[in-house]
mmCIF file of C-alpha atoms in Angstrom:
data_model
loop_
_atom_site.group_PDB
_atom_site.id
_atom_site.type_symbol
_atom_site.label_atom_id
_atom_site.label_comp_id
_atom_site.label_asym_id
_atom_site.label_seq_id
_atom_site.Cartn_x
_atom_site.Cartn_y
_atom_site.Cartn_z
ATOM 1 C CA MET P 79 30.344 214.028 25.545
ATOM 2 C CA PRO P 80 29.834 216.665 22.713
ATOM 3 C CA SER P 81 29.543 214.991 19.307
ATOM 4 C CA THR P 82 32.734 216.466 18.183
ATOM 5 C CA ALA P 83 34.628 214.899 21.192
ATOM 6 C CA ARG P 84 32.795 211.595 20.422
ATOM 7 C CA THR P 85 34.122 211.710 16.871
ATOM 8 C CA VAL P 86 37.503 211.788 17.953
ATOM 9 C CA LEU P 87 37.643 209.941 21.249
ATOM 10 C CA THR P 88 36.238 206.885 20.290
ATOM 11 C CA PRO P 89 36.378 203.653 22.633
ATOM 12 C CA ALA P 90 39.456 202.416 20.751
ATOM 13 C CA ALA P 91 41.190 205.830 21.314
ATOM 14 C CA ILE P 92 40.329 205.838 24.902
ATOM 15 C CA ALA P 93 41.656 202.179 25.396
ATOM 16 C CA ARG P 94 45.076 202.885 23.684
ATOM 17 C CA LEU P 95 45.293 206.051 26.129
ATOM 18 C CA LEU P 96 44.793 203.942 28.913
ATOM 19 C CA ILE P 97 47.057 201.249 27.808
ATOM 20 C CA GLY P 98 49.840 203.811 26.820
ATOM 21 C CA TRP P 99 49.723 205.947 29.923
ATOM 22 C CA GLY P 100 49.194 203.096 32.193
ATOM 23 C CA SER P 101 52.239 201.199 30.793
ATOM 24 C CA VAL P 102 54.108 204.409 31.263
ATOM 25 C CA GLY P 103 53.525 204.325 35.151
ATOM 26 C CA ALA P 104 53.843 200.563 35.558
ATOM 27 C CA LEU P 105 57.163 200.423 33.752
ATOM 28 C CA ALA P 106 58.633 203.366 35.795
ATOM 29 C CA ALA P 107 57.880 201.437 38.693
ATOM 30 C CA LEU P 108 59.100 198.000 37.436
ATOM 31 C CA THR P 109 62.157 199.011 35.567
ATOM 32 C CA PRO P 110 64.392 199.067 38.483
ATOM 33 C CA ALA P 111 63.659 195.658 39.490
ATOM 34 C CA LEU P 112 63.789 194.297 35.819
ATOM 35 C CA THR P 113 67.206 195.961 35.112
ATOM 36 C CA ALA P 114 68.372 194.206 38.317
ATOM 37 C CA THR P 115 66.999 190.924 37.452
ATOM 38 C CA PRO P 116 69.694 188.005 36.604
ATOM 39 C CA ALA P 117 67.273 186.176 34.552
ATOM 40 C CA THR P 118 67.425 186.733 30.792
ATOM 41 C CA PRO P 119 63.971 184.900 29.884
ATOM 42 C CA VAL P 120 62.363 187.647 32.336
ATOM 43 C CA LEU P 121 63.999 190.356 30.245
ATOM 44 C CA ALA P 122 63.049 188.957 26.940
ATOM 45 C CA VAL P 123 59.341 188.676 28.237
ATOM 46 C CA ALA P 124 59.607 192.382 29.601
ATOM 47 C CA LEU P 125 60.884 193.562 26.084
ATOM 48 C CA ALA P 126 58.031 191.591 24.239
ATOM 49 C CA VAL P 127 55.467 193.138 26.448
ATOM 50 C CA ILE P 128 56.919 196.658 25.977
ATOM 51 C CA VAL P 129 56.992 196.197 22.011
ATOM 52 C CA GLY P 130 53.451 195.068 22.001
ATOM 53 C CA ILE P 131 52.287 198.168 23.886
ATOM 54 C CA ILE P 132 54.414 200.265 21.730
ATOM 55 C CA LEU P 133 52.524 198.621 18.520
ATOM 56 C CA VAL P 134 49.127 199.374 20.222
ATOM 57 C CA CYS P 135 49.991 203.210 20.665
ATOM 58 C CA SER P 136 51.669 203.287 17.146
ATOM 59 C CA PHE P 137 48.344 202.100 15.372
ATOM 60 C CA GLY P 138 46.674 204.881 17.353
ATOM 61 C CA VAL P 139 49.050 207.483 16.043
ATOM 62 C CA VAL P 140 48.706 205.977 12.516
ATOM 63 C CA ALA P 141 44.865 206.371 12.808
ATOM 64 C CA GLU P 142 45.178 210.178 13.934
ATOM 65 C CA ALA P 143 47.693 210.898 11.436
ATOM 66 C CA GLU P 144 45.671 209.484 8.491
ATOM 67 C CA ALA P 145 42.458 211.279 9.851
ATOM 68 C CA LEU P 146 44.395 214.604 9.892
ATOM 69 C CA ALA P 147 45.995 213.977 6.536
ATOM 70 C CA ASP P 148 42.355 213.552 5.208
ATOM 71 C CA LEU P 149 41.207 216.784 6.790
ATOM 72 C CA LEU P 150 44.402 218.844 5.803
ATOM 73 C CA GLY P 151 45.905 217.368 2.636
ATOM 74 C CA ASP P 152 49.405 217.336 1.918
ATOM 75 C CA PRO P 153 52.061 218.628 2.855
ATOM 76 C CA TYR P 154 50.264 219.660 6.007
ATOM 77 C CA GLY P 155 48.723 216.308 7.108
ATOM 78 C CA THR P 156 52.029 214.389 6.759
ATOM 79 C CA LEU P 157 53.953 217.027 8.174
ATOM 80 C CA VAL P 158 51.913 216.997 11.702
ATOM 81 C CA LEU P 159 53.084 213.146 11.660
ATOM 82 C CA THR P 160 56.797 213.737 10.757
ATOM 83 C CA LEU P 161 57.182 216.648 13.169
ATOM 84 C CA SER P 162 55.666 214.814 15.939
ATOM 85 C CA ILE P 163 58.001 211.795 15.472
ATOM 86 C CA ALA P 164 60.953 213.806 14.903
ATOM 87 C CA LEU P 165 60.349 215.748 18.129
ATOM 88 C CA ILE P 166 59.784 212.432 20.133
ATOM 89 C CA GLU P 167 63.287 211.279 18.760
ATOM 90 C CA VAL P 168 64.962 214.483 19.551
ATOM 91 C CA THR P 169 63.245 214.249 23.294
ATOM 92 C CA LEU P 170 64.453 210.776 23.753
ATOM 93 C CA ILE P 171 67.991 211.650 22.667
ATOM 94 C CA SER P 172 68.008 214.612 24.656
ATOM 95 C CA SER P 173 66.861 212.931 27.887
ATOM 96 C CA VAL P 174 69.502 210.191 27.295
ATOM 97 C CA MET P 175 72.387 213.107 26.976
ATOM 98 C CA LEU P 176 71.137 214.832 30.126
ATOM 99 C CA GLY P 177 70.865 211.583 32.208
ATOM 100 C CA PRO P 178 73.719 209.731 33.988
ATOM 101 C CA GLY P 179 76.483 208.093 31.914
ATOM 102 C CA ASP P 180 78.738 208.539 28.930
ATOM 103 C CA HIS P 181 76.590 209.110 25.882
ATOM 104 C CA GLN P 182 78.703 211.140 23.506
ATOM 105 C CA THR P 183 77.870 208.846 20.369
ATOM 106 C CA ILE P 184 74.135 208.448 21.055
ATOM 107 C CA ALA P 185 73.067 211.407 18.767
ATOM 108 C CA ARG P 186 75.210 210.031 15.997
ATOM 109 C CA ASP P 187 74.053 206.435 16.270
ATOM 110 C CA SER P 188 70.554 207.203 16.562
ATOM 111 C CA VAL P 189 70.375 209.683 13.543
ATOM 112 C CA VAL P 190 72.498 207.172 11.230
ATOM 113 C CA ALA P 191 70.227 204.295 12.346
ATOM 114 C CA VAL P 192 67.080 206.445 11.578
ATOM 115 C CA SER P 193 68.390 207.547 8.276
ATOM 116 C CA MET P 194 69.140 203.882 6.913
ATOM 117 C CA ILE P 195 65.668 202.837 8.322
ATOM 118 C CA ILE P 196 63.845 205.607 6.484
ATOM 119 C CA LEU P 197 65.625 205.891 3.309
ATOM 120 C CA ASN P 198 66.156 202.127 2.646
ATOM 121 C CA LEU P 199 63.956 200.152 4.771
ATOM 122 C CA VAL P 200 60.787 201.969 4.792
ATOM 123 C CA ILE P 201 60.962 203.538 1.395
ATOM 124 C CA GLY P 202 62.085 199.963 0.026
ATOM 125 C CA LEU P 203 59.088 198.313 1.453
ATOM 126 C CA SER P 204 56.759 201.071 0.327
ATOM 127 C CA LEU P 205 57.935 200.914 -3.224
ATOM 128 C CA VAL P 206 57.751 197.218 -3.473
ATOM 129 C CA VAL P 207 54.285 197.180 -1.903
ATOM 130 C CA GLY P 208 53.005 200.183 -4.025
ATOM 131 C CA ALA P 209 54.552 198.891 -7.344
ATOM 132 C CA ARG P 210 52.990 195.690 -6.891
ATOM 133 C CA GLN P 211 49.419 197.158 -6.596
ATOM 134 C CA HIS P 212 49.840 200.172 -8.987
ATOM 135 C CA GLY P 213 52.895 199.596 -11.131
ATOM 136 C CA PRO P 214 55.515 202.376 -11.469
ATOM 137 C CA MET P 215 54.455 205.591 -9.607
ATOM 138 C CA LEU P 216 55.145 209.152 -10.475
ATOM 139 C CA PRO P 217 56.647 211.333 -7.534
ATOM 140 C CA ASN P 218 56.672 215.075 -7.669
ATOM 141 C CA ARG P 219 60.247 215.683 -8.449
ATOM 142 C CA ARG P 220 60.533 219.337 -7.354
ATOM 143 C CA GLY P 221 59.668 218.192 -3.960
ATOM 144 C CA VAL P 222 61.778 215.284 -3.670
ATOM 145 C CA ALA P 223 64.777 217.266 -5.034
ATOM 146 C CA GLN P 224 64.332 219.578 -2.272
ATOM 147 C CA TYR P 225 64.246 216.890 0.214
ATOM 148 C CA LEU P 226 67.467 215.378 -1.240
ATOM 149 C CA MET P 227 69.227 218.542 -1.139
ATOM 150 C CA LEU P 228 68.621 219.249 2.384
ATOM 151 C CA THR P 229 69.363 215.272 3.398
ATOM 152 C CA LEU P 230 72.804 215.806 1.583
ATOM 153 C CA LEU P 231 73.609 219.213 3.222
ATOM 154 C CA PHE P 232 72.563 217.996 6.660
ATOM 155 C CA SER P 233 74.305 214.642 6.366
ATOM 156 C CA ALA P 234 77.364 216.241 5.410
ATOM 157 C CA ILE P 235 77.502 218.821 8.061
ATOM 158 C CA ALA P 236 76.476 216.220 10.702
ATOM 159 C CA PHE P 237 78.416 213.009 9.750
ATOM 160 C CA VAL P 238 81.274 214.081 7.411
ATOM 161 C CA LEU P 239 82.630 217.514 8.322
ATOM 162 C CA PRO P 240 83.441 216.673 12.039
ATOM 163 C CA HIS P 241 86.332 214.379 10.654
ATOM 164 C CA PRO P 242 88.084 217.339 9.061
ATOM 165 C CA LEU P 243 86.891 220.097 11.300
ATOM 166 C CA GLY P 244 86.700 218.338 14.627
ATOM 167 C CA THR P 245 88.803 216.200 17.069
ATOM 168 C CA ASP P 246 88.410 212.654 17.312
ATOM 169 C CA GLY P 247 85.038 213.282 15.542
ATOM 170 C CA ALA P 248 83.612 215.982 17.626
ATOM 171 C CA LEU P 249 83.157 219.687 16.954
ATOM 172 C CA SER P 250 84.396 222.291 19.360
ATOM 173 C CA ALA P 251 81.809 224.280 21.254
ATOM 174 C CA ARG P 252 82.139 227.361 19.029
ATOM 175 C CA ILE P 253 81.889 225.512 15.710
ATOM 176 C CA GLY P 254 78.933 223.404 17.078
ATOM 177 C CA VAL P 255 77.054 226.439 18.017
ATOM 178 C CA LEU P 256 77.628 227.907 14.464
ATOM 179 C CA VAL P 257 76.496 224.645 13.028
ATOM 180 C CA ALA P 258 73.458 224.639 15.101
ATOM 181 C CA VAL P 259 72.524 228.060 14.139
ATOM 182 C CA LEU P 260 72.958 227.226 10.389
ATOM 183 C CA VAL P 261 71.180 223.979 10.361
ATOM 184 C CA THR P 262 68.104 225.565 12.323
ATOM 185 C CA GLY P 263 68.050 228.614 9.986
ATOM 186 C CA VAL P 264 67.913 226.524 6.750
ATOM 187 C CA TYR P 265 65.338 224.139 8.101
ATOM 188 C CA ALA P 266 63.059 226.836 9.273
ATOM 189 C CA VAL P 267 63.346 228.466 5.827
ATOM 190 C CA PHE P 268 62.490 225.168 4.248
ATOM 191 C CA LEU P 269 59.304 224.792 6.490
ATOM 192 C CA VAL P 270 58.082 228.238 5.679
ATOM 193 C CA ARG P 271 58.501 227.410 2.161
ATOM 194 C CA GLN P 272 56.888 223.904 2.093
ATOM 195 C CA MET P 273 53.883 225.454 3.983
ATOM 196 C CA GLY P 274 53.465 228.363 1.727
ATOM 197 C CA ARG P 275 54.065 229.159 -1.732
ATOM 198 C CA GLY P 276 56.248 225.838 -2.480
ATOM 199 C CA LYS P 277 53.291 223.611 -1.062
ATOM 200 C CA ARG P 278 52.416 222.333 -4.493
ATOM 201 C CA ASP P 279 55.967 220.857 -4.790
ATOM 202 C CA PHE P 280 55.073 218.373 -2.184
ATOM 203 C CA GLN P 281 51.574 217.307 -3.489
ATOM 204 C CA GLU P 282 50.786 214.353 -5.830
ATOM 205 C CA ALA P 283 52.030 214.876 -9.177
ATOM 206 C CA ALA P 284 49.461 212.748 -11.030
ATOM 207 C CA ALA P 285 46.527 214.493 -9.273
ATOM 208 C CA GLY P 286 44.086 216.185 -11.834
ATOM 209 C CA ALA P 287 41.919 217.675 -9.577
ATOM 210 C CA PRO P 288 42.818 220.593 -7.146
ATOM 211 C CA HIS P 289 44.395 219.038 -4.068
ATOM 212 C CA PRO P 290 42.589 219.303 -0.632
ATOM 213 C CA ALA P 291 45.382 221.165 0.576
ATOM 214 C CA ASP P 292 44.405 224.097 -1.888
ATOM 215 C CA ALA P 293 40.944 224.504 -0.205
ATOM 216 C CA ALA P 294 40.171 226.867 2.667
ATOM 217 C CA PRO P 295 41.093 225.163 5.822
ATOM 218 C CA GLY P 296 38.041 223.365 7.552
ATOM 219 C CA SER P 297 36.822 222.818 3.820
ATOM 220 C CA SER P 298 36.612 218.979 4.484
ATOM 221 C CA SER P 299 34.316 219.585 7.481
ATOM 222 C CA ALA P 300 31.485 218.190 5.143
ATOM 223 C CA ALA P 301 32.483 214.740 5.983
ATOM 224 C CA VAL P 302 32.408 215.848 9.654
ATOM 225 C CA GLY P 303 28.903 217.359 9.226
ATOM 226 C CA GLU P 304 29.683 220.380 11.944
ATOM 227 C CA GLY P 305 30.548 223.334 9.617
ATOM 228 C CA PRO P 306 33.941 224.972 9.775
ATOM 229 C CA THR P 307 33.921 225.433 13.430
ATOM 230 C CA GLY P 308 33.325 221.913 13.941
ATOM 231 C CA ALA P 309 36.004 220.843 11.842
ATOM 232 C CA ALA P 310 38.648 223.077 13.567
ATOM 233 C CA ARG P 311 37.523 221.459 16.828
ATOM 234 C CA VAL P 312 38.043 218.083 15.422
ATOM 235 C CA LEU P 313 41.376 218.938 13.956
ATOM 236 C CA VAL P 314 42.627 220.324 17.465
ATOM 237 C CA LEU P 315 41.287 217.229 19.210
ATOM 238 C CA ARG P 316 42.978 214.864 16.692
ATOM 239 C CA THR P 317 46.122 216.688 16.953
ATOM 240 C CA LEU P 318 46.294 216.554 20.835
ATOM 241 C CA LEU P 319 45.348 212.922 20.661
ATOM 242 C CA LEU P 320 47.987 212.117 18.168
ATOM 243 C CA ILE P 321 50.519 213.791 20.579
ATOM 244 C CA ALA P 322 48.978 211.955 23.500
ATOM 245 C CA LEU P 323 49.472 208.797 21.912
ATOM 246 C CA ALA P 324 52.911 209.367 20.649
ATOM 247 C CA LEU P 325 54.175 210.485 24.071
ATOM 248 C CA PRO P 326 54.050 207.020 25.649
ATOM 249 C CA ILE P 327 55.977 205.593 22.894
ATOM 250 C CA VAL P 328 59.040 207.766 23.722
ATOM 251 C CA LEU P 329 58.585 207.262 27.489
ATOM 252 C CA ILE P 330 58.025 203.483 27.359
ATOM 253 C CA SER P 331 61.069 203.519 24.745
ATOM 254 C CA GLN P 332 63.366 204.818 27.416
ATOM 255 C CA SER P 333 62.462 201.984 29.846
ATOM 256 C CA MET P 334 63.183 199.870 26.748
ATOM 257 C CA ALA P 335 66.353 201.326 26.077
ATOM 258 C CA ALA P 336 67.720 200.409 29.481
ATOM 259 C CA LEU P 337 66.404 196.968 29.182
ATOM 260 C CA LEU P 338 67.985 196.497 25.822
ATOM 261 C CA ASP P 339 71.292 197.794 26.806
ATOM 262 C CA ILE P 340 71.494 195.214 29.391
ATOM 263 C CA ALA P 341 70.225 192.505 26.875
ATOM 264 C CA VAL P 342 72.599 193.441 24.229
ATOM 265 C CA THR P 343 75.569 193.523 26.680
ATOM 266 C CA ARG P 344 74.469 189.962 27.979
ATOM 267 C CA ALA P 345 74.301 188.682 24.315
ATOM 268 C CA GLN P 346 77.566 190.303 23.734
ATOM 269 C CA ALA P 347 75.968 192.082 20.655
ATOM 270 C CA PRO P 348 77.394 195.235 19.131
ATOM 271 C CA VAL P 349 76.139 198.333 21.048
ATOM 272 C CA ALA P 350 74.824 200.148 17.851
ATOM 273 C CA LEU P 351 72.345 197.371 17.556
ATOM 274 C CA SER P 352 70.416 198.769 20.590
ATOM 275 C CA GLY P 353 70.242 202.358 18.897
ATOM 276 C CA LEU P 354 69.063 200.601 15.596
ATOM 277 C CA LEU P 355 66.247 198.697 17.504
ATOM 278 C CA ILE P 356 65.134 201.728 19.191
ATOM 279 C CA ALA P 357 65.035 203.746 16.267
ATOM 280 C CA ALA P 358 62.902 201.285 14.383
ATOM 281 C CA ILE P 359 60.354 200.914 17.178
ATOM 282 C CA VAL P 360 60.010 204.789 17.396
ATOM 283 C CA PHE P 361 59.411 205.295 13.975
ATOM 284 C CA LEU P 362 57.092 202.563 13.597
ATOM 285 C CA PRO P 363 53.902 204.619 13.159
ATOM 286 C CA GLU P 364 55.574 206.573 10.301
ATOM 287 C CA THR P 365 56.529 203.131 8.850
ATOM 288 C CA ILE P 366 52.956 201.946 9.114
ATOM 289 C CA THR P 367 51.719 204.957 7.388
ATOM 290 C CA SER P 368 54.242 205.062 4.824
ATOM 291 C CA VAL P 369 53.592 201.388 3.526
ATOM 292 C CA ARG P 370 49.795 202.012 3.600
ATOM 293 C CA ALA P 371 50.540 205.272 1.470
ATOM 294 C CA GLY P 372 52.479 203.092 -0.995
ATOM 295 C CA ALA P 373 49.788 200.675 -1.257
ATOM 296 C CA ALA P 374 47.208 203.338 -2.010
ATOM 297 C CA GLY P 375 49.780 204.546 -4.820
ATOM 298 C CA GLU P 376 50.393 207.785 -3.213
ATOM 299 C CA ILE P 377 53.989 207.812 -3.641
ATOM 300 C CA GLN P 378 54.569 211.526 -2.997
ATOM 301 C CA ARG P 379 53.024 211.083 0.318
ATOM 302 C CA VAL P 380 55.746 208.388 0.759
ATOM 303 C CA SER P 381 58.324 211.018 0.060
ATOM 304 C CA ASN P 382 56.673 213.680 2.339
ATOM 305 C CA LEU P 383 56.749 210.813 5.236
ATOM 306 C CA CYS P 384 60.076 209.481 4.600
ATOM 307 C CA HIS P 385 62.187 212.218 3.140
ATOM 308 C CA GLY P 386 60.194 214.742 5.204
ATOM 309 C CA ALA P 387 60.655 212.619 8.481
ATOM 310 C CA LEU P 388 64.546 212.481 7.854
ATOM 311 C CA VAL P 389 65.089 216.239 7.242
ATOM 312 C CA SER P 390 62.988 217.059 10.287
ATOM 313 C CA THR P 391 64.811 214.339 12.341
ATOM 314 C CA VAL P 392 68.367 215.825 11.377
ATOM 315 C CA GLY P 393 67.115 219.389 11.113
ATOM 316 C CA LEU P 394 65.846 219.342 14.758
ATOM 317 C CA THR P 395 68.193 216.576 16.457
ATOM 318 C CA ILE P 396 71.756 218.029 15.466
ATOM 319 C CA PRO P 397 71.262 221.554 16.594
ATOM 320 C CA SER P 398 69.623 220.261 19.990
ATOM 321 C CA VAL P 399 72.583 217.854 20.564
ATOM 322 C CA LEU P 400 75.065 220.341 19.749
ATOM 323 C CA ILE P 401 73.526 223.059 22.195
ATOM 324 C CA ILE P 402 73.203 220.608 24.826
ATOM 325 C CA GLY P 403 76.939 219.683 24.581
ATOM 326 C CA ALA P 404 77.832 223.178 24.517
ATOM 327 C CA LEU P 405 75.899 224.088 27.550
ATOM 328 C CA THR P 406 76.796 220.887 29.656
ATOM 329 C CA GLY P 407 80.368 220.744 28.396
ATOM 330 C CA GLN P 408 79.743 217.173 26.963
ATOM 331 C CA ARG P 409 81.489 215.814 23.865
ATOM 332 C CA VAL P 410 79.165 215.127 21.052
ATOM 333 C CA VAL P 411 80.759 212.688 18.466
ATOM 334 C CA LEU P 412 78.991 212.980 15.206
ATOM 335 C CA ALA P 413 81.541 211.731 12.660
ATOM 336 C CA ALA P 414 79.940 208.646 11.283
ATOM 337 C CA SER P 415 82.423 205.816 10.318
ATOM 338 C CA TRP P 416 83.595 205.449 6.647
ATOM 339 C CA PRO P 417 81.626 202.556 5.821
ATOM 340 C CA GLU P 418 78.340 204.174 7.199
ATOM 341 C CA ILE P 419 79.160 207.249 5.082
ATOM 342 C CA ALA P 420 79.741 205.196 2.013
ATOM 343 C CA ILE P 421 76.274 203.612 2.492
ATOM 344 C CA MET P 422 74.643 206.791 2.953
ATOM 345 C CA ALA P 423 76.207 208.315 -0.269
ATOM 346 C CA ILE P 424 75.183 205.100 -2.209
ATOM 347 C CA THR P 425 71.651 205.680 -0.939
ATOM 348 C CA LEU P 426 71.373 209.184 -1.904
ATOM 349 C CA VAL P 427 72.343 208.269 -5.294
ATOM 350 C CA LEU P 428 69.979 205.520 -5.518
ATOM 351 C CA THR P 429 67.150 207.665 -4.208
ATOM 352 C CA ALA P 430 68.091 210.572 -6.802
ATOM 353 C CA ALA P 431 68.336 207.925 -9.484
ATOM 354 C CA GLY P 432 64.788 206.525 -8.693
ATOM 355 C CA PHE P 433 62.841 209.239 -7.458
ATOM 356 C CA LEU P 434 64.076 211.975 -9.986
ATOM 357 C CA ARG P 435 64.010 209.866 -13.315
ATOM 358 C CA GLY P 436 60.190 209.923 -13.508
ATOM 359 C CA ARG P 437 58.171 206.796 -12.680
ATOM 360 C CA ILE P 438 59.794 204.831 -9.945
ATOM 361 C CA GLY P 439 59.034 200.868 -9.541
ATOM 362 C CA ALA P 440 59.470 197.815 -7.549
ATOM 363 C CA GLY P 441 63.268 197.468 -8.670
ATOM 364 C CA PHE P 442 64.389 200.589 -6.838
ATOM 365 C CA GLY P 443 62.488 199.321 -3.741
ATOM 366 C CA TRP P 444 64.585 196.066 -3.691
ATOM 367 C CA GLY P 445 67.635 197.909 -4.138
ATOM 368 C CA HIS P 446 66.871 200.066 -1.069
ATOM 369 C CA LEU P 447 66.004 196.986 0.849
ATOM 370 C CA GLY P 448 69.397 195.367 -0.372
ATOM 371 C CA LEU P 449 71.347 198.438 0.941
ATOM 372 C CA PHE P 450 69.646 198.313 4.388
ATOM 373 C CA ALA P 451 70.635 194.582 4.665
ATOM 374 C CA VAL P 452 74.417 195.864 3.766
ATOM 375 C CA TYR P 453 73.788 198.555 6.851
ATOM 376 C CA ALA P 454 72.394 195.910 9.162
ATOM 377 C CA ALA P 455 75.335 193.357 8.443
ATOM 378 C CA VAL P 456 77.769 196.439 9.106
ATOM 379 C CA VAL P 457 76.043 196.997 12.618
ATOM 380 C CA LEU P 458 76.166 193.428 13.526
ATOM 381 C CA VAL P 459 79.622 192.903 12.432
ATOM 382 C CA GLY P 460 80.271 195.754 14.895
#
């Protein structure tokens, strides 16, 4: 095996690939039998095993994302992870919509759950851990302001406007297509700016030396020891490995979703609880990476991972489901409940008050965790 490949395809990475993809095949064969079993303990054991497998793959995704961040610097390094996870979420929701059954609220439930997990649970944990290690941290307010602007815009379009503009929370096919085009266009413009002239807005505000992202591509290859060409090969291999480790998570999550639906029904728990659990597991790699970034005092990387992931998820999910709905004739209910909208509004106000004021500490982290507890209580009450 060439030295470049050995650098990336370590024994641990190969083991994770075998476990992940082997589990995909095994679960594809076993899921019909598991869904038909009347034994609830068997379901519980199966779900525990699936979560364990997802954890193994998630740690692999995190390792590759952190290696890419070292090679590329921000915002490029974190953008690879956020787009990968967002694409996984979009693929999962789209596959559920195109499958059998009535899933007109799947996009709304999933994206609202993702929003609450990212904006409150993950950011709250990252702030508490980071402030404990480093005290109040200084984010790059220009970058955070752009994330918040897009989050507010996309959330209002997706979850609020269907109330006055739609019927029973669903937009007409014509308005849905227009919204899909609008959201896609705005998100594309943002990505171009983030990767181009505006990249400094998404780098650590407290950094005194030039950021690694300002260096020429491949300049970090000294650590690899193979020159620019070798660094480029490592970059490509790590990106492919990240995707190869992330895909089993979404494929396994589909099997898990079927089992969770049965478990939730037997437990007579709210239907939205299933979407919340799936969203939490799919975004586990991002959660681990964000908390580690907080522990390292990299508050802007926390913002890039969390706020960037939410913008990517909404910016990709909403157009996708609206187009699928228009093409297949399915109703896509996006309007969120008013309690959920209220919690989202309070969350955005708290985020702006913390991240745009200067240094942000553990107090705001505990506030976000409190809001997530309120959201979880709303879901459990149903």
